[in-house]
Coordinates of C-alpha atoms and ligand atoms in Angstrom, one line a residue:
M1 CA 101.9 -26.9 9.0
R2 CA 102.6 -26.7 12.7
R3 CA 106.2 -26.8 13.7
S4 CA 107.3 -29.2 16.3
R5 CA 108.1 -27.8 19.7
P6 CA 111.8 -27.7 20.4
S7 CA 113.0 -30.9 22.1
S8 CA 114.7 -30.9 25.4
T9 CA 118.0 -31.8 23.8
E10 CA 117.4 -29.0 21.3
R11 CA 116.8 -26.5 24.2
L12 CA 119.9 -27.8 25.9
L13 CA 122.0 -27.2 22.8
V14 CA 120.6 -23.7 22.5
Q15 CA 121.5 -23.1 26.1
Q16 CA 125.0 -24.3 25.4
G17 CA 125.3 -21.8 22.6
L18 CA 125.3 -24.3 19.7
S19 CA 123.8 -23.0 16.5
S20 CA 121.1 -24.9 14.7
V21 CA 123.5 -25.8 11.9
E22 CA 125.9 -27.3 14.4
Y23 CA 122.9 -28.9 16.0
Q24 CA 121.6 -30.4 12.7
G25 CA 125.0 -31.7 12.0
S26 CA 125.1 -33.4 15.3
S27 CA 125.5 -37.1 14.9
T28 CA 122.9 -37.9 17.4
I29 CA 119.8 -36.0 16.3
G30 CA 118.1 -35.8 12.9
S31 CA 121.0 -37.5 11.2
G32 CA 119.0 -40.2 9.5
G33 CA 121.0 -43.4 9.3
D34 CA 121.1 -43.8 13.0
G35 CA 117.3 -44.4 13.1
M36 CA 116.3 -40.9 14.2
A37 CA 115.2 -39.4 10.9
I38 CA 112.8 -36.9 12.3
Q39 CA 114.6 -33.7 12.9
G40 CA 114.7 -32.5 16.5
F41 CA 113.5 -35.8 18.1
T42 CA 115.5 -38.3 20.0
Q43 CA 113.9 -41.7 20.2
E44 CA 112.5 -41.0 23.7
E45 CA 110.9 -37.7 22.6
F46 CA 109.6 -39.3 19.4
E47 CA 107.9 -42.1 21.4
R48 CA 106.5 -39.7 23.9
T49 CA 105.0 -37.4 21.3
L50 CA 103.7 -40.3 19.2
N51 CA 102.0 -41.9 22.2
E52 CA 100.4 -38.7 23.2
Y53 CA 98.7 -38.3 19.8
V54 CA 98.2 -41.8 18.6
S55 CA 96.7 -44.7 20.6
P56 CA 95.5 -47.6 18.5
S57 CA 95.0 -49.9 21.4
S58 CA 93.8 -47.8 24.3
P59 CA 90.8 -45.6 24.8
I60 CA 91.2 -41.8 24.8
E61 CA 90.7 -40.1 28.2
S62 CA 91.4 -36.5 27.4
F63 CA 89.2 -34.0 25.7
E64 CA 91.8 -32.5 23.4
H65 CA 92.5 -35.9 21.7
L66 CA 88.9 -37.0 21.3
V67 CA 87.9 -35.9 17.8
G68 CA 84.4 -35.4 16.4
R69 CA 82.5 -35.8 19.7
Q70 CA 81.6 -32.3 20.6
K71 CA 77.8 -32.9 20.3
Q72 CA 77.9 -36.1 22.3
L73 CA 80.0 -34.5 25.0
E74 CA 77.5 -31.7 25.3
K75 CA 74.6 -34.1 25.7
I76 CA 76.5 -36.0 28.3
E77 CA 77.3 -32.8 30.1
E78 CA 73.7 -31.8 30.2
A79 CA 72.7 -35.2 31.5
I80 CA 75.3 -35.3 34.2
I81 CA 74.2 -32.0 35.7
S82 CA 70.5 -33.0 35.6
P83 CA 69.7 -35.0 38.8
G84 CA 68.2 -38.4 38.2
R85 CA 69.5 -38.7 34.6
H86 CA 71.9 -41.3 33.5
I87 CA 73.7 -42.1 30.2
F88 CA 73.8 -45.0 27.8
I89 CA 76.4 -44.9 24.9
Y90 CA 75.9 -47.6 22.2
G91 CA 77.2 -48.3 18.7
D92 CA 79.5 -50.5 16.7
R93 CA 82.4 -52.4 18.2
G94 CA 85.4 -50.0 18.1
A95 CA 83.3 -46.9 17.5
G96 CA 84.8 -45.1 20.4
K97 CA 82.3 -45.8 23.2
T98 CA 84.8 -46.3 26.0
S99 CA 86.8 -43.3 24.8
L100 CA 83.8 -41.0 25.0
A101 CA 82.7 -42.4 28.4
R102 CA 86.1 -42.0 30.0
T103 CA 86.7 -38.6 28.5
A104 CA 83.3 -37.4 29.8
A105 CA 83.9 -39.0 33.1
Y106 CA 87.2 -37.4 33.7
K107 CA 86.0 -34.0 32.3
H108 CA 83.0 -33.8 34.6
H109 CA 84.1 -35.6 37.7
P110 CA 84.6 -33.5 40.8
A111 CA 88.2 -32.6 41.4
H112 CA 88.7 -35.0 44.3
G113 CA 88.8 -38.8 43.6
E114 CA 88.6 -40.6 40.4
P115 CA 85.5 -41.7 38.4
V116 CA 84.6 -45.3 38.9
Y117 CA 85.2 -47.6 36.0
T118 CA 84.1 -51.2 35.8
A119 CA 83.5 -53.5 32.9
C120 CA 81.1 -56.5 32.4
G121 CA 82.5 -59.8 31.4
R122 CA 81.2 -63.3 31.0
G123 CA 81.9 -64.1 34.6
T124 CA 80.2 -61.0 36.0
S125 CA 76.7 -60.5 37.3
F126 CA 74.6 -57.6 38.5
A127 CA 75.8 -58.3 42.1
S128 CA 79.5 -58.5 41.3
I129 CA 79.4 -55.3 39.3
V130 CA 77.5 -53.4 42.0
R131 CA 80.0 -54.8 44.5
D132 CA 82.9 -53.5 42.5
I133 CA 81.3 -50.1 42.1
V134 CA 80.7 -49.8 45.9
S135 CA 84.2 -50.9 46.6
Q136 CA 85.6 -48.3 44.2
L137 CA 83.4 -45.6 45.6
D138 CA 84.8 -46.4 49.0
Q139 CA 88.3 -46.3 47.5
R140 CA 89.2 -49.3 49.6
S141 CA 90.7 -52.3 47.9
E142 CA 90.6 -54.5 51.1
L143 CA 87.0 -55.2 51.9
R144 CA 88.0 -56.3 55.4
S145 CA 88.9 -52.7 56.3
I146 CA 85.5 -51.3 55.6
D147 CA 84.0 -49.7 58.7
R148 CA 81.4 -51.4 60.6
T149 CA 78.8 -48.6 60.5
L150 CA 77.6 -50.0 57.2
T151 CA 73.8 -50.4 56.9
A152 CA 71.9 -53.3 55.5
G153 CA 72.9 -52.4 51.9
G154 CA 76.6 -52.7 52.7
K155 CA 76.1 -55.9 54.6
A156 CA 74.1 -57.4 51.8
L157 CA 77.1 -56.8 49.6
G158 CA 79.4 -58.6 52.0
L159 CA 81.3 -55.4 52.6
E160 CA 81.7 -55.9 56.3
G161 CA 84.8 -57.1 58.1
S162 CA 83.1 -59.7 60.2
Y163 CA 81.5 -61.6 57.2
S164 CA 83.1 -64.9 56.4
E165 CA 84.1 -65.6 52.8
L166 CA 81.2 -68.0 52.5
E167 CA 78.7 -65.6 53.8
K168 CA 80.0 -62.9 51.5
A169 CA 79.7 -65.1 48.5
K170 CA 76.1 -66.0 49.5
S171 CA 75.0 -62.5 50.1
V172 CA 76.5 -61.3 46.8
E173 CA 74.6 -64.0 45.0
N174 CA 71.4 -63.0 46.7
L175 CA 71.9 -59.2 46.4
D176 CA 68.5 -57.6 45.8
L177 CA 67.7 -54.4 44.2
N178 CA 67.0 -52.5 47.4
A179 CA 70.2 -53.6 49.0
A180 CA 72.2 -52.6 45.9
T181 CA 70.6 -49.2 45.8
A182 CA 71.2 -48.6 49.5
A183 CA 74.8 -49.7 49.2
V184 CA 75.5 -47.4 46.2
N185 CA 73.8 -44.5 48.0
E186 CA 75.8 -45.0 51.2
A187 CA 79.1 -45.2 49.4
A188 CA 78.2 -42.2 47.2
L189 CA 77.2 -40.1 50.1
R190 CA 80.6 -40.6 51.7
R191 CA 82.2 -38.8 48.7
Q192 CA 81.9 -35.1 47.9
G193 CA 79.8 -34.1 44.9
R194 CA 78.3 -36.3 42.2
S195 CA 80.3 -39.4 41.4
I196 CA 80.5 -40.7 37.9
I197 CA 80.4 -44.4 37.4
V198 CA 81.2 -46.0 34.0
V199 CA 79.9 -49.5 33.4
D200 CA 81.5 -50.7 30.2
E201 CA 80.9 -53.6 27.8
F202 CA 77.3 -54.0 29.0
E203 CA 76.7 -56.4 26.1
N204 CA 78.9 -59.0 27.9
L205 CA 76.5 -59.2 30.9
P206 CA 75.4 -62.8 30.4
T207 CA 71.8 -63.0 31.7
I208 CA 68.8 -61.0 30.7
D209 CA 67.7 -60.8 34.4
D210 CA 71.0 -59.0 35.3
R211 CA 70.4 -56.5 32.5
H212 CA 66.9 -55.9 33.8
L213 CA 68.3 -55.4 37.3
F214 CA 70.5 -52.6 36.0
A215 CA 67.5 -51.0 34.4
E216 CA 65.7 -51.2 37.7
L217 CA 68.8 -49.9 39.6
I218 CA 68.8 -46.8 37.3
K219 CA 65.2 -46.1 38.2
Q220 CA 65.9 -46.5 41.9
L221 CA 69.0 -44.3 41.9
S222 CA 67.0 -41.6 40.1
D223 CA 63.9 -41.9 42.3
R224 CA 66.0 -41.7 45.4
R225 CA 68.2 -38.9 44.0
V226 CA 71.4 -40.8 44.8
P227 CA 74.3 -38.5 43.9
V228 CA 75.8 -40.6 41.1
S229 CA 75.7 -40.4 37.3
M230 CA 75.9 -43.9 35.7
V231 CA 77.4 -44.0 32.2
F232 CA 76.8 -47.4 30.5
C233 CA 78.5 -48.5 27.2
G234 CA 77.5 -51.4 25.0
I235 CA 77.9 -52.7 21.5
G236 CA 74.5 -52.6 19.9
K237 CA 72.3 -51.0 17.3
S238 CA 69.8 -49.7 19.9
L239 CA 69.2 -49.3 23.6
D240 CA 66.4 -51.9 23.4
S241 CA 68.7 -54.5 22.1
L242 CA 71.0 -54.0 25.1
L243 CA 68.3 -53.7 27.8
Q244 CA 66.4 -56.6 26.2
G245 CA 62.9 -55.4 26.3
H246 CA 63.1 -53.5 29.6
N247 CA 61.5 -50.2 28.7
S248 CA 60.8 -48.5 32.0
A249 CA 64.4 -47.2 32.4
H250 CA 64.3 -45.3 29.1
R251 CA 63.0 -42.1 30.5
Y252 CA 65.9 -41.9 33.0
L253 CA 68.5 -42.4 30.3
E254 CA 70.2 -40.1 27.8
E255 CA 70.8 -42.2 24.8
I256 CA 74.0 -41.5 22.9
A257 CA 74.1 -43.5 19.6
L258 CA 77.5 -43.3 18.0
P259 CA 77.3 -42.7 14.3
A260 CA 78.2 -45.3 11.6
P261 CA 80.8 -44.6 10.4
P262 CA 82.1 -43.4 13.7
L263 CA 84.2 -40.5 12.3
T264 CA 84.0 -38.3 9.2
F265 CA 86.9 -37.8 7.0
T266 CA 87.6 -34.5 8.8
G267 CA 87.7 -36.4 12.1
C268 CA 90.2 -38.9 10.7
W269 CA 92.3 -36.1 9.4
E270 CA 92.3 -34.3 12.7
I271 CA 94.1 -37.4 14.2
V272 CA 96.5 -37.6 11.3
D273 CA 97.3 -33.9 11.1
S274 CA 97.8 -33.4 14.8
A275 CA 100.1 -36.4 15.1
S276 CA 102.2 -35.5 12.0
G277 CA 102.1 -31.8 13.1
A278 CA 103.4 -32.6 16.5
L279 CA 106.4 -34.3 14.9
G280 CA 106.9 -31.4 12.6
L281 CA 106.1 -33.5 9.5
K282 CA 104.0 -32.8 6.4
I283 CA 101.9 -35.5 4.9
E284 CA 101.3 -35.9 1.2
D285 CA 97.6 -35.5 0.0
T286 CA 97.3 -39.0 -1.3
P287 CA 98.3 -41.0 1.8
R288 CA 96.3 -38.5 3.9
L289 CA 93.2 -39.2 1.8
R290 CA 93.8 -43.0 1.7
I291 CA 94.1 -43.2 5.5
A292 CA 90.6 -41.8 5.8
Q293 CA 89.2 -44.0 3.0
I294 CA 90.8 -47.2 4.2
S295 CA 89.8 -46.6 7.8
D296 CA 86.1 -46.5 7.0
G297 CA 85.7 -44.0 9.9
F298 CA 87.1 -46.3 12.5
P299 CA 89.6 -44.4 14.6
H300 CA 91.5 -47.6 15.5
Y301 CA 92.8 -47.9 11.9
V302 CA 93.6 -44.2 11.7
H303 CA 95.7 -44.4 14.8
L304 CA 97.3 -47.7 13.7
I305 CA 98.3 -46.6 10.2
C306 CA 99.4 -43.3 11.5
Q307 CA 101.6 -44.9 14.1
K308 CA 103.2 -47.2 11.6
L309 CA 103.7 -44.3 9.2
C310 CA 105.5 -42.2 11.8
W311 CA 107.7 -45.1 12.8
R312 CA 108.7 -45.7 9.2
A313 CA 109.7 -42.1 8.9
F314 CA 111.6 -42.2 12.1
R315 CA 113.5 -45.2 11.1
D316 CA 114.4 -44.0 7.6
S317 CA 118.0 -43.6 6.6
E318 CA 117.5 -40.0 5.5
V319 CA 116.2 -37.0 7.4
V320 CA 112.4 -37.0 6.7
H321 CA 110.2 -33.9 6.4
E322 CA 107.2 -35.4 4.7
L323 CA 105.2 -38.6 5.0
T324 CA 105.0 -39.9 1.5
S325 CA 103.1 -42.5 -0.4
E326 CA 106.1 -44.8 -0.2
F327 CA 106.1 -44.7 3.6
Y328 CA 102.4 -45.1 3.5
M329 CA 102.5 -48.4 1.6
D330 CA 105.1 -49.8 4.1
A331 CA 102.9 -48.6 6.9
I332 CA 99.9 -50.4 5.5
R333 CA 101.8 -53.7 5.5
D334 CA 103.1 -53.0 9.1
A335 CA 99.6 -52.2 10.2
L336 CA 98.2 -55.3 8.7
S337 CA 100.4 -57.5 10.8
S338 CA 99.5 -55.6 14.0
V339 CA 95.7 -55.8 13.6
E340 CA 94.0 -57.8 16.4
S341 CA 94.0 -61.5 15.6
R342 CA 90.2 -61.7 16.0
L343 CA 89.8 -59.7 12.8
R344 CA 92.5 -61.7 11.0
S345 CA 90.8 -65.0 11.9
A346 CA 87.4 -63.7 10.7
Y347 CA 88.9 -62.8 7.4
D348 CA 90.7 -66.1 7.0
Q349 CA 87.7 -68.1 7.9
A350 CA 85.6 -66.2 5.4
T351 CA 88.1 -66.6 2.5
K352 CA 90.0 -69.8 3.2
K353 CA 87.8 -72.2 1.2
D354 CA 88.9 -70.7 -2.1
R355 CA 90.9 -67.6 -1.2
D356 CA 91.2 -66.3 -4.7
S357 CA 87.6 -65.9 -5.5
Y358 CA 86.2 -65.3 -2.0
E359 CA 88.7 -62.6 -1.3
E360 CA 87.7 -60.5 -4.3
V361 CA 84.0 -60.9 -3.5
L362 CA 84.7 -59.7 0.0
W363 CA 86.7 -56.8 -1.3
A364 CA 83.9 -55.8 -3.5
V365 CA 81.4 -55.7 -0.6
A366 CA 83.8 -53.5 1.4
D367 CA 84.4 -51.1 -1.5
H368 CA 81.7 -48.6 -0.8
F369 CA 80.8 -46.1 1.9
E370 CA 77.2 -47.4 2.0
L371 CA 77.0 -50.0 4.7
Q372 CA 74.2 -52.0 3.0
R373 CA 74.4 -52.5 -0.7
N374 CA 72.5 -54.2 -3.4
N375 CA 74.2 -57.3 -4.8
R376 CA 73.9 -56.2 -8.4
R377 CA 75.6 -52.9 -7.7
I378 CA 78.3 -54.6 -5.8
Y379 CA 78.9 -56.8 -8.8
D380 CA 78.7 -54.1 -11.5
E381 CA 80.4 -51.2 -9.7
S382 CA 83.0 -52.8 -7.6
Y383 CA 83.6 -56.5 -8.4
M384 CA 84.1 -56.0 -12.1
R385 CA 86.6 -53.2 -11.5
I386 CA 88.5 -55.2 -8.9
M387 CA 88.8 -58.1 -11.3
E388 CA 90.1 -55.8 -13.9
D389 CA 92.6 -54.5 -11.4
V390 CA 93.9 -58.0 -10.5
Q391 CA 93.6 -59.0 -14.2
R392 CA 91.6 -62.2 -13.5
K393 CA 88.5 -63.7 -15.0
P394 CA 85.4 -62.6 -13.1
L395 CA 82.8 -65.0 -11.8
D396 CA 79.4 -64.7 -13.5
F397 CA 76.7 -62.9 -11.5
T398 CA 74.9 -66.1 -10.4
T399 CA 78.1 -67.6 -9.0
F400 CA 79.0 -64.2 -7.4
Q401 CA 75.6 -64.2 -5.7
S402 CA 76.1 -67.8 -4.4
H403 CA 79.5 -66.7 -3.0
L404 CA 77.6 -63.9 -1.2
T405 CA 75.2 -66.5 0.2
S406 CA 78.1 -68.7 1.4
L407 CA 79.7 -65.7 3.1
R408 CA 76.6 -65.5 5.3
S409 CA 76.9 -69.1 6.4
S410 CA 78.6 -70.3 9.6
R411 CA 81.2 -72.2 7.5
H412 CA 82.5 -68.8 6.4
G413 CA 82.1 -67.3 9.9
A414 CA 78.9 -65.5 8.9
I415 CA 81.0 -62.5 8.0
L416 CA 78.1 -61.1 6.0
E417 CA 74.4 -60.8 6.7
M418 CA 71.4 -60.0 4.6
P419 CA 69.5 -56.9 5.8
R420 CA 66.9 -57.5 3.1
R421 CA 66.5 -59.6 0.0
G422 CA 69.1 -59.0 -2.6
W423 CA 71.3 -56.8 -0.3
V424 CA 74.2 -57.6 1.9
Q425 CA 76.2 -55.9 4.7
F426 CA 79.1 -56.9 7.0
S427 CA 77.9 -58.5 10.2
E428 CA 80.4 -56.3 12.0
N429 CA 81.3 -52.9 10.5
L430 CA 84.8 -52.8 12.0
I431 CA 85.8 -55.7 9.7
R432 CA 85.3 -53.6 6.6
G433 CA 88.4 -51.6 7.5
Y434 CA 90.5 -54.7 7.8
V435 CA 89.2 -56.0 4.4
R436 CA 90.2 -52.7 2.9
L437 CA 93.6 -52.9 4.5
V438 CA 94.3 -56.3 3.1
A439 CA 93.2 -55.2 -0.4
E440 CA 95.4 -52.1 -0.1
S441 CA 98.4 -54.1 0.9
K442 CA 97.9 -56.1 -2.3
G443 CA 97.7 -53.0 -4.5
V444 CA 93.9 -53.1 -5.0
R445 CA 92.4 -49.8 -4.0
L446 CA 88.9 -49.8 -2.5
A447 CA 86.7 -47.0 -1.3
L448 CA 87.5 -44.5 -4.0
E449 CA 84.3 -42.7 -3.5
H450 CA 85.9 -39.4 -2.6
E451 CA 87.8 -37.1 -4.9
P452 CA 91.6 -37.1 -4.3
G453 CA 92.6 -33.8 -2.7
P454 CA 93.3 -32.1 0.5
E455 CA 89.7 -31.8 1.6
P456 CA 86.8 -34.4 1.5
K457 CA 84.6 -34.1 -1.5
A458 CA 82.2 -37.0 -2.1
L459 CA 81.8 -38.2 -5.7
T460 CA 78.5 -37.3 -7.3
A461 CA 75.9 -40.0 -7.8
A462 CA 76.5 -40.0 -11.5
A463 CA 80.3 -40.5 -11.0
R464 CA 79.6 -43.2 -8.5
S465 CA 77.3 -45.1 -10.8
Q466 CA 80.1 -45.1 -13.4
G467 CA 82.3 -46.9 -10.8
V468 CA 85.7 -45.8 -10.0
H469 CA 86.6 -42.1 -10.0
P470 CA 88.3 -41.1 -13.3
A471 CA 91.4 -40.1 -11.4
Y472 CA 92.0 -43.7 -10.5
Q473 CA 90.8 -45.3 -13.7
G474 CA 93.2 -47.7 -15.3
R475 CA 95.6 -47.1 -12.4
R476 CA 96.9 -50.2 -10.7
Y477 CA 99.2 -50.2 -7.7
T478 CA 102.0 -47.8 -8.6
W479 CA 103.0 -46.4 -5.3
G480 CA 106.1 -47.1 -3.3
S481 CA 108.4 -49.8 -4.5
G482 CA 105.6 -51.8 -6.0
R483 CA 106.3 -54.8 -3.7
Ligands
LIG501 N1 86.7 -39.7 19.1 C1 87.9 -40.2 18.9 N2 88.9 -39.5 18.5 C2 90.1 -40.1 18.3 N3 90.3 -41.4 18.6 C3 89.3 -42.2 19.0 C4 88.0 -41.6 19.2 N4 87.2 -42.6 19.7 C5 88.0 -43.7 19.8 N5 89.3 -43.5 19.4 C6 90.3 -44.5 19.3 O1 89.7 -45.6 18.7 C7 90.1 -46.8 19.3 C8 88.9 -47.5 19.8 O2 88.3 -46.7 20.8 P1 87.4 -47.3 22.0 O3 88.2 -48.4 22.7 O4 87.0 -46.2 22.8 O5 86.2 -48.0 21.2 P2 85.0 -48.9 21.8 O6 83.8 -48.5 21.0 O7 85.0 -48.8 23.3 O8 85.6 -50.3 21.4 P3 85.0 -51.7 21.9 O9 83.7 -51.9 21.1 O10 86.0 -52.7 21.4 O11 84.8 -51.7 23.3 C9 91.1 -46.4 20.4 O12 92.4 -46.6 19.9 C10 90.8 -45.0 20.7 O13 92.0 -44.3 21.0
LIG502 MG1 85.1 -50.3 24.7

């Protein structure tokens, strides 16, 4: 286990000739009850270190904190240095698209200036996004100050001082492809080197025509060798679903499909181990394994649980050296209350009609690493075990199936969908982690398909078909204080 670097206070004490024993006995650091239970860290240092390693709500921008994306970064790197090639990153909500795009953009952008970053929203259009890009490339926030040597492209964007507000609005509305290409070209040529432009949340672009215009823009930028690399990000299962049938841009695009689940166990553990290591803490095997199992590969949950776990340790009344199962159970409850409200509402809508029975059906669907699963197997392998855990009478299979059907209806928020007859999956994979988190907070353990232990080891098919791993059989919630 990595030791924490000495804190600035620690270094100061050493400079002042105080021994580590005197230092440990100090009433201000590592003394537990005062809310600073991690040895060597003042609150300020703790927060700084934690924020450096753990970011549940903001994308990663630096290479050293982006885990499990080596292959994708290499593909992006090759595309960036290949003239006329652009990039499209797609995958599940929360899979890490923005983090990958921003990290790559910062890594490969020339030393001067910043990469351009813009995001689509309901109120945006092709014209407004291009306008934003050109304005950022110019690095001028006040459009009025833009020099008057702009050509037709710039003028069409309304990027000229003499344009009235009305004229600007009109020209942005009517911006055509040639004018957009010319404007991006002009602005890019005024910068040194190849500019990287990230266009995020492409799925929010409301009209199909605007999406097609972007596909055309990519072609134009490539054909005219404009010195920019565009990096698009969007939620989707395929590039086709995002470009909505516009195929001609495909050969200009490097497609980066993020995997589902987005991170492996090893990736999840890299986040956990580097955060705990930076704080000089060990973590017990069981909570370490459970974080990876609960998170379902979604880095947001790994960061969130890890953040809450470290805060629990920091606020403990004793000096803490190890993150234990007890801290973990508290962290799970803390994490649950911090999860974005959109997920909570989706869960509530799905289960509110008859919380008891729907909740357990939903838990059963989220129990396994396979994203699509056969109804019968969900019932036999997961549902029956869960009902035994909660010591309640199970529904019969027919009623169970009709619950699954209801969970696909709009009354239940269509939380599930049917990929083929007799099978179900979550309509959004990110929700699976939330469902697991709720079950965990109530003492019901899902996703036990890996052996407990320090390294990942998937259960064999035979073990899986027998349901829960023997290590967990007959064990109900026994961790922590049992609350
Ligand atoms: N490769 C990674 N390694 C470590 N953490 C990651 C990685 N990718 C993403 N994260 C973390 O996961 C969370 C979600 O990442 P990000 O915002 O990049 O996902 P996204 O796919 O863009 O989400 P959305 O679909 O909501 O736009 C963030 O907290 C981010 O810090
Ligand atoms: Mg994003």
